Amino acid sequence: MEEIKRVLKPEGLCLVNFLSIYDEGYGEGKELNKGEYLQMERGAKVIHSYLDLEEGEKYFEGLNILFKESRILERMYEGKKIRQAYVDYILCK
C-alpha cells in the first residue's frame, strides 16, 4: 500500500479489495500469522490473508475512503458451490 500511495497522483483513484474472514477459505491451511494462511491453490502453495471488516483502514492513512463494501458471492466453480468474500474500497489521494 505504501507504494500505491507513493505513485498515486493527487486526486487519483485507487480500487483495492481484500479477502474477508467470511470467505470459505478462511482458517484453512497452516496459519502463518493472524488471518494469514498457507494454502494449496491449483496445485501450488500460496499465502492468502483474510481481513475483518475494519482491518483494511489501517493501510489507508493519507487517503480518503470514497466507497467501502463487503461482498459475499456464492457461485459454481468446477462443479462445486463456493463462497467468496471481499471487502472493496475506492480511495482518493
mmCIF file of N, CA and C in Angstrom:
data_model
loop_
_atom_site.group_PDB
_atom_site.id
_atom_site.type_symbol
_atom_site.label_atom_id
_atom_site.label_comp_id
_atom_site.label_asym_id
_atom_site.label_seq_id
_atom_site.Cartn_x
_atom_site.Cartn_y
_atom_site.Cartn_z
ATOM 1 N N MET A 1 0.823 -1.192 0.000
ATOM 2 C CA MET A 1 0.000 0.000 0.000
ATOM 3 C C MET A 1 0.864 1.252 0.000
ATOM 4 N N GLU A 2 2.013 1.201 0.629
ATOM 5 C CA GLU A 2 2.869 2.385 0.653
ATOM 6 C C GLU A 2 3.305 2.767 -0.761
ATOM 7 N N GLU A 3 3.593 1.789 -1.595
ATOM 8 C CA GLU A 3 3.998 2.082 -2.972
ATOM 9 C C GLU A 3 2.824 2.639 -3.770
ATOM 10 N N ILE A 4 1.639 2.117 -3.553
ATOM 11 C CA ILE A 4 0.449 2.649 -4.227
ATOM 12 C C ILE A 4 0.250 4.101 -3.833
ATOM 13 N N LYS A 5 0.350 4.398 -2.543
ATOM 14 C CA LYS A 5 0.180 5.779 -2.087
ATOM 15 C C LYS A 5 1.264 6.685 -2.672
ATOM 16 N N ARG A 6 2.472 6.174 -2.794
ATOM 17 C CA ARG A 6 3.568 6.988 -3.318
ATOM 18 C C ARG A 6 3.344 7.381 -4.776
ATOM 19 N N VAL A 7 2.894 6.431 -5.604
ATOM 20 C CA VAL A 7 2.791 6.698 -7.045
ATOM 21 C C VAL A 7 1.439 7.267 -7.464
ATOM 22 N N LEU A 8 0.450 7.204 -6.592
ATOM 23 C CA LEU A 8 -0.873 7.731 -6.934
ATOM 24 C C LEU A 8 -0.816 9.256 -7.021
ATOM 25 N N LYS A 9 -1.287 9.787 -8.134
ATOM 26 C CA LYS A 9 -1.289 11.240 -8.329
ATOM 27 C C LYS A 9 -2.315 11.903 -7.417
ATOM 28 N N PRO A 10 -2.102 13.165 -7.081
ATOM 29 C CA PRO A 10 -3.128 13.891 -6.317
ATOM 30 C C PRO A 10 -4.475 13.807 -7.040
ATOM 31 N N GLU A 11 -5.522 13.581 -6.293
ATOM 32 C CA GLU A 11 -6.874 13.379 -6.809
ATOM 33 C C GLU A 11 -7.025 12.035 -7.530
ATOM 34 N N GLY A 12 -5.960 11.230 -7.558
ATOM 35 C CA GLY A 12 -6.021 9.925 -8.206
ATOM 36 C C GLY A 12 -6.882 8.948 -7.420
ATOM 37 N N LEU A 13 -7.489 8.003 -8.143
ATOM 38 C CA LEU A 13 -8.348 6.998 -7.542
ATOM 39 C C LEU A 13 -7.656 5.643 -7.538
ATOM 40 N N CYS A 14 -7.985 4.843 -6.556
ATOM 41 C CA CYS A 14 -7.417 3.511 -6.428
ATOM 42 C C CYS A 14 -8.515 2.568 -5.943
ATOM 43 N N LEU A 15 -8.621 1.403 -6.563
ATOM 44 C CA LEU A 15 -9.549 0.367 -6.128
ATOM 45 C C LEU A 15 -8.731 -0.736 -5.473
ATOM 46 N N VAL A 16 -9.104 -1.096 -4.261
ATOM 47 C CA VAL A 16 -8.414 -2.152 -3.517
ATOM 48 C C VAL A 16 -9.469 -3.105 -2.977
ATOM 49 N N ASN A 17 -9.185 -4.404 -3.068
ATOM 50 C CA ASN A 17 -10.068 -5.332 -2.360
ATOM 51 C C ASN A 17 -9.235 -6.367 -1.625
ATOM 52 N N PHE A 18 -9.782 -6.792 -0.506
ATOM 53 C CA PHE A 18 -9.154 -7.794 0.349
ATOM 54 C C PHE A 18 -10.099 -8.971 0.495
ATOM 55 N N LEU A 19 -9.532 -10.163 0.653
ATOM 56 C CA LEU A 19 -10.354 -11.285 1.087
ATOM 57 C C LEU A 19 -10.806 -11.007 2.507
ATOM 58 N N SER A 20 -12.034 -11.369 2.828
ATOM 59 C CA SER A 20 -12.520 -11.146 4.186
ATOM 60 C C SER A 20 -12.614 -12.467 4.939
ATOM 61 N N ILE A 21 -12.771 -12.355 6.241
ATOM 62 C CA ILE A 21 -12.857 -13.531 7.103
ATOM 63 C C ILE A 21 -14.127 -14.345 6.844
ATOM 64 N N TYR A 22 -15.028 -13.838 6.024
ATOM 65 C CA TYR A 22 -16.253 -14.562 5.692
ATOM 66 C C TYR A 22 -16.091 -15.453 4.457
ATOM 67 N N ASP A 23 -14.916 -15.435 3.848
ATOM 68 C CA ASP A 23 -14.600 -16.306 2.720
ATOM 69 C C ASP A 23 -14.498 -17.740 3.224
ATOM 70 N N GLU A 24 -14.922 -18.695 2.411
ATOM 71 C CA GLU A 24 -14.887 -20.089 2.869
ATOM 72 C C GLU A 24 -13.466 -20.614 3.063
ATOM 73 N N GLY A 25 -12.477 -19.956 2.490
ATOM 74 C CA GLY A 25 -11.091 -20.392 2.671
ATOM 75 C C GLY A 25 -10.465 -19.943 3.977
ATOM 76 N N TYR A 26 -11.133 -19.037 4.687
ATOM 77 C CA TYR A 26 -10.590 -18.530 5.954
ATOM 78 C C TYR A 26 -10.422 -19.674 6.944
ATOM 79 N N GLY A 27 -9.240 -19.761 7.522
ATOM 80 C CA GLY A 27 -8.964 -20.788 8.525
ATOM 81 C C GLY A 27 -8.416 -22.077 7.962
ATOM 82 N N GLU A 28 -8.374 -22.210 6.641
ATOM 83 C CA GLU A 28 -7.849 -23.436 6.033
ATOM 84 C C GLU A 28 -6.345 -23.319 5.836
ATOM 85 N N GLY A 29 -5.650 -24.417 5.974
ATOM 86 C CA GLY A 29 -4.201 -24.440 5.770
ATOM 87 C C GLY A 29 -3.455 -24.110 7.047
ATOM 88 N N LYS A 30 -2.163 -23.897 6.884
ATOM 89 C CA LYS A 30 -1.289 -23.604 8.013
ATOM 90 C C LYS A 30 -1.325 -22.102 8.300
ATOM 91 N N GLU A 31 -1.675 -21.738 9.535
ATOM 92 C CA GLU A 31 -1.715 -20.320 9.889
ATOM 93 C C GLU A 31 -0.287 -19.820 10.090
ATOM 94 N N LEU A 32 0.070 -18.767 9.333
ATOM 95 C CA LEU A 32 1.409 -18.184 9.420
ATOM 96 C C LEU A 32 1.436 -16.995 10.378
ATOM 97 N N ASN A 33 0.419 -16.164 10.317
ATOM 98 C CA ASN A 33 0.213 -15.012 11.188
ATOM 99 C C ASN A 33 -1.291 -14.863 11.356
ATOM 100 N N LYS A 34 -1.707 -13.891 12.169
ATOM 101 C CA LYS A 34 -3.139 -13.674 12.351
ATOM 102 C C LYS A 34 -3.812 -13.422 10.997
ATOM 103 N N GLY A 35 -4.753 -14.283 10.642
ATOM 104 C CA GLY A 35 -5.509 -14.123 9.403
ATOM 105 C C GLY A 35 -4.755 -14.485 8.136
ATOM 106 N N GLU A 36 -3.555 -15.045 8.254
ATOM 107 C CA GLU A 36 -2.717 -15.363 7.087
ATOM 108 C C GLU A 36 -2.453 -16.870 7.058
ATOM 109 N N TYR A 37 -2.793 -17.503 5.937
ATOM 110 C CA TYR A 37 -2.725 -18.958 5.840
ATOM 111 C C TYR A 37 -1.976 -19.404 4.589
ATOM 112 N N LEU A 38 -1.156 -20.425 4.760
ATOM 113 C CA LEU A 38 -0.503 -21.093 3.634
ATOM 114 C C LEU A 38 -1.475 -22.148 3.133
ATOM 115 N N GLN A 39 -1.892 -22.025 1.878
ATOM 116 C CA GLN A 39 -2.922 -22.893 1.324
ATOM 117 C C GLN A 39 -2.479 -23.430 -0.035
ATOM 118 N N MET A 40 -3.143 -24.472 -0.472
ATOM 119 C CA MET A 40 -2.917 -25.023 -1.805
ATOM 120 C C MET A 40 -3.967 -24.455 -2.750
ATOM 121 N N GLU A 41 -3.499 -23.977 -3.895
ATOM 122 C CA GLU A 41 -4.407 -23.437 -4.907
ATOM 123 C C GLU A 41 -3.922 -23.905 -6.266
ATOM 124 N N ARG A 42 -4.735 -24.706 -6.936
ATOM 125 C CA ARG A 42 -4.386 -25.261 -8.253
ATOM 126 C C ARG A 42 -3.019 -25.946 -8.228
ATOM 127 N N GLY A 43 -2.765 -26.699 -7.165
ATOM 128 C CA GLY A 43 -1.535 -27.473 -7.058
ATOM 129 C C GLY A 43 -0.312 -26.717 -6.586
ATOM 130 N N ALA A 44 -0.462 -25.442 -6.258
ATOM 131 C CA ALA A 44 0.680 -24.633 -5.801
ATOM 132 C C ALA A 44 0.383 -24.072 -4.413
ATOM 133 N N LYS A 45 1.442 -23.902 -3.626
ATOM 134 C CA LYS A 45 1.291 -23.280 -2.311
ATOM 135 C C LYS A 45 1.207 -21.766 -2.482
ATOM 136 N N VAL A 46 0.198 -21.164 -1.847
ATOM 137 C CA VAL A 46 0.007 -19.718 -1.888
ATOM 138 C C VAL A 46 -0.315 -19.227 -0.476
ATOM 139 N N ILE A 47 -0.052 -17.955 -0.240
ATOM 140 C CA ILE A 47 -0.399 -17.346 1.034
ATOM 141 C C ILE A 47 -1.585 -16.423 0.789
ATOM 142 N N HIS A 48 -2.641 -16.628 1.559
ATOM 143 C CA HIS A 48 -3.814 -15.759 1.500
ATOM 144 C C HIS A 48 -3.973 -15.072 2.851
ATOM 145 N N SER A 49 -4.254 -13.782 2.813
ATOM 146 C CA SER A 49 -4.539 -13.013 4.017
ATOM 147 C C SER A 49 -6.007 -12.640 4.010
ATOM 148 N N TYR A 50 -6.659 -12.807 5.147
ATOM 149 C CA TYR A 50 -8.085 -12.532 5.296
ATOM 150 C C TYR A 50 -8.244 -11.452 6.363
ATOM 151 N N LEU A 51 -8.971 -10.384 6.031
ATOM 152 C CA LEU A 51 -9.140 -9.263 6.946
ATOM 153 C C LEU A 51 -10.564 -9.197 7.469
ATOM 154 N N ASP A 52 -10.698 -8.705 8.710
ATOM 155 C CA ASP A 52 -12.044 -8.437 9.198
ATOM 156 C C ASP A 52 -12.522 -7.137 8.550
ATOM 157 N N LEU A 53 -13.761 -6.763 8.798
ATOM 158 C CA LEU A 53 -14.367 -5.672 8.032
ATOM 159 C C LEU A 53 -13.781 -4.295 8.326
ATOM 160 N N GLU A 54 -13.079 -4.104 9.426
ATOM 161 C CA GLU A 54 -12.500 -2.798 9.750
ATOM 162 C C GLU A 54 -10.981 -2.772 9.608
ATOM 163 N N GLU A 55 -10.366 -3.902 9.420
ATOM 164 C CA GLU A 55 -8.911 -4.005 9.438
ATOM 165 C C GLU A 55 -8.219 -3.277 8.294
ATOM 166 N N GLY A 56 -8.847 -3.168 7.150
ATOM 167 C CA GLY A 56 -8.224 -2.547 5.987
ATOM 168 C C GLY A 56 -7.889 -1.082 6.167
ATOM 169 N N GLU A 57 -8.664 -0.376 6.972
ATOM 170 C CA GLU A 57 -8.475 1.070 7.125
ATOM 171 C C GLU A 57 -7.077 1.439 7.611
ATOM 172 N N LYS A 58 -6.426 0.558 8.338
ATOM 173 C CA LYS A 58 -5.102 0.885 8.872
ATOM 174 C C LYS A 58 -4.074 1.101 7.759
ATOM 175 N N TYR A 59 -4.343 0.618 6.567
ATOM 176 C CA TYR A 59 -3.416 0.767 5.445
ATOM 177 C C TYR A 59 -3.620 2.061 4.663
ATOM 178 N N PHE A 60 -4.677 2.820 4.963
ATOM 179 C CA PHE A 60 -5.080 3.923 4.098
ATOM 180 C C PHE A 60 -4.798 5.302 4.654
ATOM 181 N N GLU A 61 -3.889 5.441 5.594
ATOM 182 C CA GLU A 61 -3.562 6.759 6.126
ATOM 183 C C GLU A 61 -3.107 7.670 4.987
ATOM 184 N N GLY A 62 -3.664 8.865 4.931
ATOM 185 C CA GLY A 62 -3.343 9.819 3.872
ATOM 186 C C GLY A 62 -4.239 9.706 2.653
ATOM 187 N N LEU A 63 -5.148 8.743 2.641
ATOM 188 C CA LEU A 63 -6.095 8.579 1.540
ATOM 189 C C LEU A 63 -7.514 8.748 2.080
ATOM 190 N N ASN A 64 -8.407 9.181 1.215
ATOM 191 C CA ASN A 64 -9.819 9.299 1.574
ATOM 192 C C ASN A 64 -10.563 8.064 1.080
ATOM 193 N N ILE A 65 -11.350 7.467 1.944
ATOM 194 C CA ILE A 65 -12.180 6.333 1.549
ATOM 195 C C ILE A 65 -13.477 6.886 0.962
ATOM 196 N N LEU A 66 -13.659 6.703 -0.341
ATOM 197 C CA LEU A 66 -14.863 7.182 -1.019
ATOM 198 C C LEU A 66 -15.973 6.144 -0.987
ATOM 199 N N PHE A 67 -15.583 4.879 -0.964
ATOM 200 C CA PHE A 67 -16.555 3.794 -1.037
ATOM 201 C C PHE A 67 -15.980 2.583 -0.329
ATOM 202 N N LYS A 68 -16.830 1.884 0.397
ATOM 203 C CA LYS A 68 -16.447 0.630 1.051
ATOM 204 C C LYS A 68 -17.638 -0.307 0.988
ATOM 205 N N GLU A 69 -17.363 -1.556 0.625
ATOM 206 C CA GLU A 69 -18.446 -2.536 0.532
ATOM 207 C C GLU A 69 -17.934 -3.913 0.914
ATOM 208 N N SER A 70 -18.725 -4.620 1.692
ATOM 209 C CA SER A 70 -18.462 -6.026 1.987
ATOM 210 C C SER A 70 -19.303 -6.845 1.011
ATOM 211 N N ARG A 71 -18.637 -7.737 0.275
ATOM 212 C CA ARG A 71 -19.357 -8.565 -0.711
ATOM 213 C C ARG A 71 -19.172 -10.035 -0.379
ATOM 214 N N ILE A 72 -20.252 -10.790 -0.447
ATOM 215 C CA ILE A 72 -20.189 -12.243 -0.324
ATOM 216 C C ILE A 72 -20.855 -12.819 -1.560
ATOM 217 N N LEU A 73 -20.096 -13.605 -2.299
ATOM 218 C CA LEU A 73 -20.576 -14.195 -3.544
ATOM 219 C C LEU A 73 -20.661 -15.708 -3.390
ATOM 220 N N GLU A 74 -21.736 -16.280 -3.851
ATOM 221 C CA GLU A 74 -21.831 -17.726 -3.952
ATOM 222 C C GLU A 74 -21.949 -18.044 -5.424
ATOM 223 N N ARG A 75 -21.081 -18.948 -5.875
ATOM 224 C CA ARG A 75 -21.079 -19.294 -7.298
ATOM 225 C C ARG A 75 -20.597 -20.713 -7.478
ATOM 226 N N MET A 76 -20.769 -21.208 -8.671
ATOM 227 C CA MET A 76 -20.282 -22.540 -9.006
ATOM 228 C C MET A 76 -18.866 -22.423 -9.552
ATOM 229 N N TYR A 77 -17.982 -23.285 -9.060
ATOM 230 C CA TYR A 77 -16.600 -23.331 -9.540
ATOM 231 C C TYR A 77 -16.197 -24.791 -9.638
ATOM 232 N N GLU A 78 -15.899 -25.218 -10.849
ATOM 233 C CA GLU A 78 -15.519 -26.606 -11.122
ATOM 234 C C GLU A 78 -16.537 -27.586 -10.549
ATOM 235 N N GLY A 79 -17.830 -27.249 -10.740
ATOM 236 C CA GLY A 79 -18.908 -28.127 -10.324
ATOM 237 C C GLY A 79 -19.250 -28.079 -8.848
ATOM 238 N N LYS A 80 -18.623 -27.181 -8.107
ATOM 239 C CA LYS A 80 -18.853 -27.086 -6.656
ATOM 240 C C LYS A 80 -19.305 -25.674 -6.315
ATOM 241 N N LYS A 81 -20.286 -25.553 -5.419
ATOM 242 C CA LYS A 81 -20.730 -24.248 -4.959
ATOM 243 C C LYS A 81 -19.712 -23.719 -3.948
ATOM 244 N N ILE A 82 -19.212 -22.509 -4.191
ATOM 245 C CA ILE A 82 -18.230 -21.911 -3.293
ATOM 246 C C ILE A 82 -18.718 -20.545 -2.820
ATOM 247 N N ARG A 83 -18.144 -20.084 -1.690
ATOM 248 C CA ARG A 83 -18.457 -18.759 -1.154
ATOM 249 C C ARG A 83 -17.171 -17.936 -1.134
ATOM 250 N N GLN A 84 -17.199 -16.806 -1.812
ATOM 251 C CA GLN A 84 -16.076 -15.880 -1.815
ATOM 252 C C GLN A 84 -16.521 -14.605 -1.118
ATOM 253 N N ALA A 85 -15.624 -14.036 -0.303
ATOM 254 C CA ALA A 85 -15.996 -12.839 0.449
ATOM 255 C C ALA A 85 -14.872 -11.814 0.350
ATOM 256 N N TYR A 86 -15.253 -10.571 0.124
ATOM 257 C CA TYR A 86 -14.303 -9.484 -0.087
ATOM 258 C C TYR A 86 -14.735 -8.233 0.670
ATOM 259 N N VAL A 87 -13.763 -7.373 0.935
ATOM 260 C CA VAL A 87 -14.024 -6.007 1.363
ATOM 261 C C VAL A 87 -13.386 -5.131 0.287
ATOM 262 N N ASP A 88 -14.205 -4.341 -0.410
ATOM 263 C CA ASP A 88 -13.752 -3.487 -1.506
ATOM 264 C C ASP A 88 -13.690 -2.033 -1.058
ATOM 265 N N TYR A 89 -12.698 -1.317 -1.570
ATOM 266 C CA TYR A 89 -12.549 0.113 -1.276
ATOM 267 C C TYR A 89 -12.274 0.866 -2.568
ATOM 268 N N ILE A 90 -12.814 2.074 -2.672
ATOM 269 C CA ILE A 90 -12.359 3.045 -3.653
ATOM 270 C C ILE A 90 -11.770 4.192 -2.823
ATOM 271 N N LEU A 91 -10.529 4.530 -3.153
ATOM 272 C CA LEU A 91 -9.765 5.508 -2.397
ATOM 273 C C LEU A 91 -9.342 6.661 -3.285
ATOM 274 N N CYS A 92 -9.149 7.821 -2.689
ATOM 275 C CA CYS A 92 -8.694 9.003 -3.417
ATOM 276 C C CYS A 92 -7.562 9.638 -2.629
ATOM 277 N N LYS A 93 -6.529 10.059 -3.363
ATOM 278 C CA LYS A 93 -5.404 10.727 -2.709
ATOM 279 C C LYS A 93 -5.712 12.184 -2.469
#
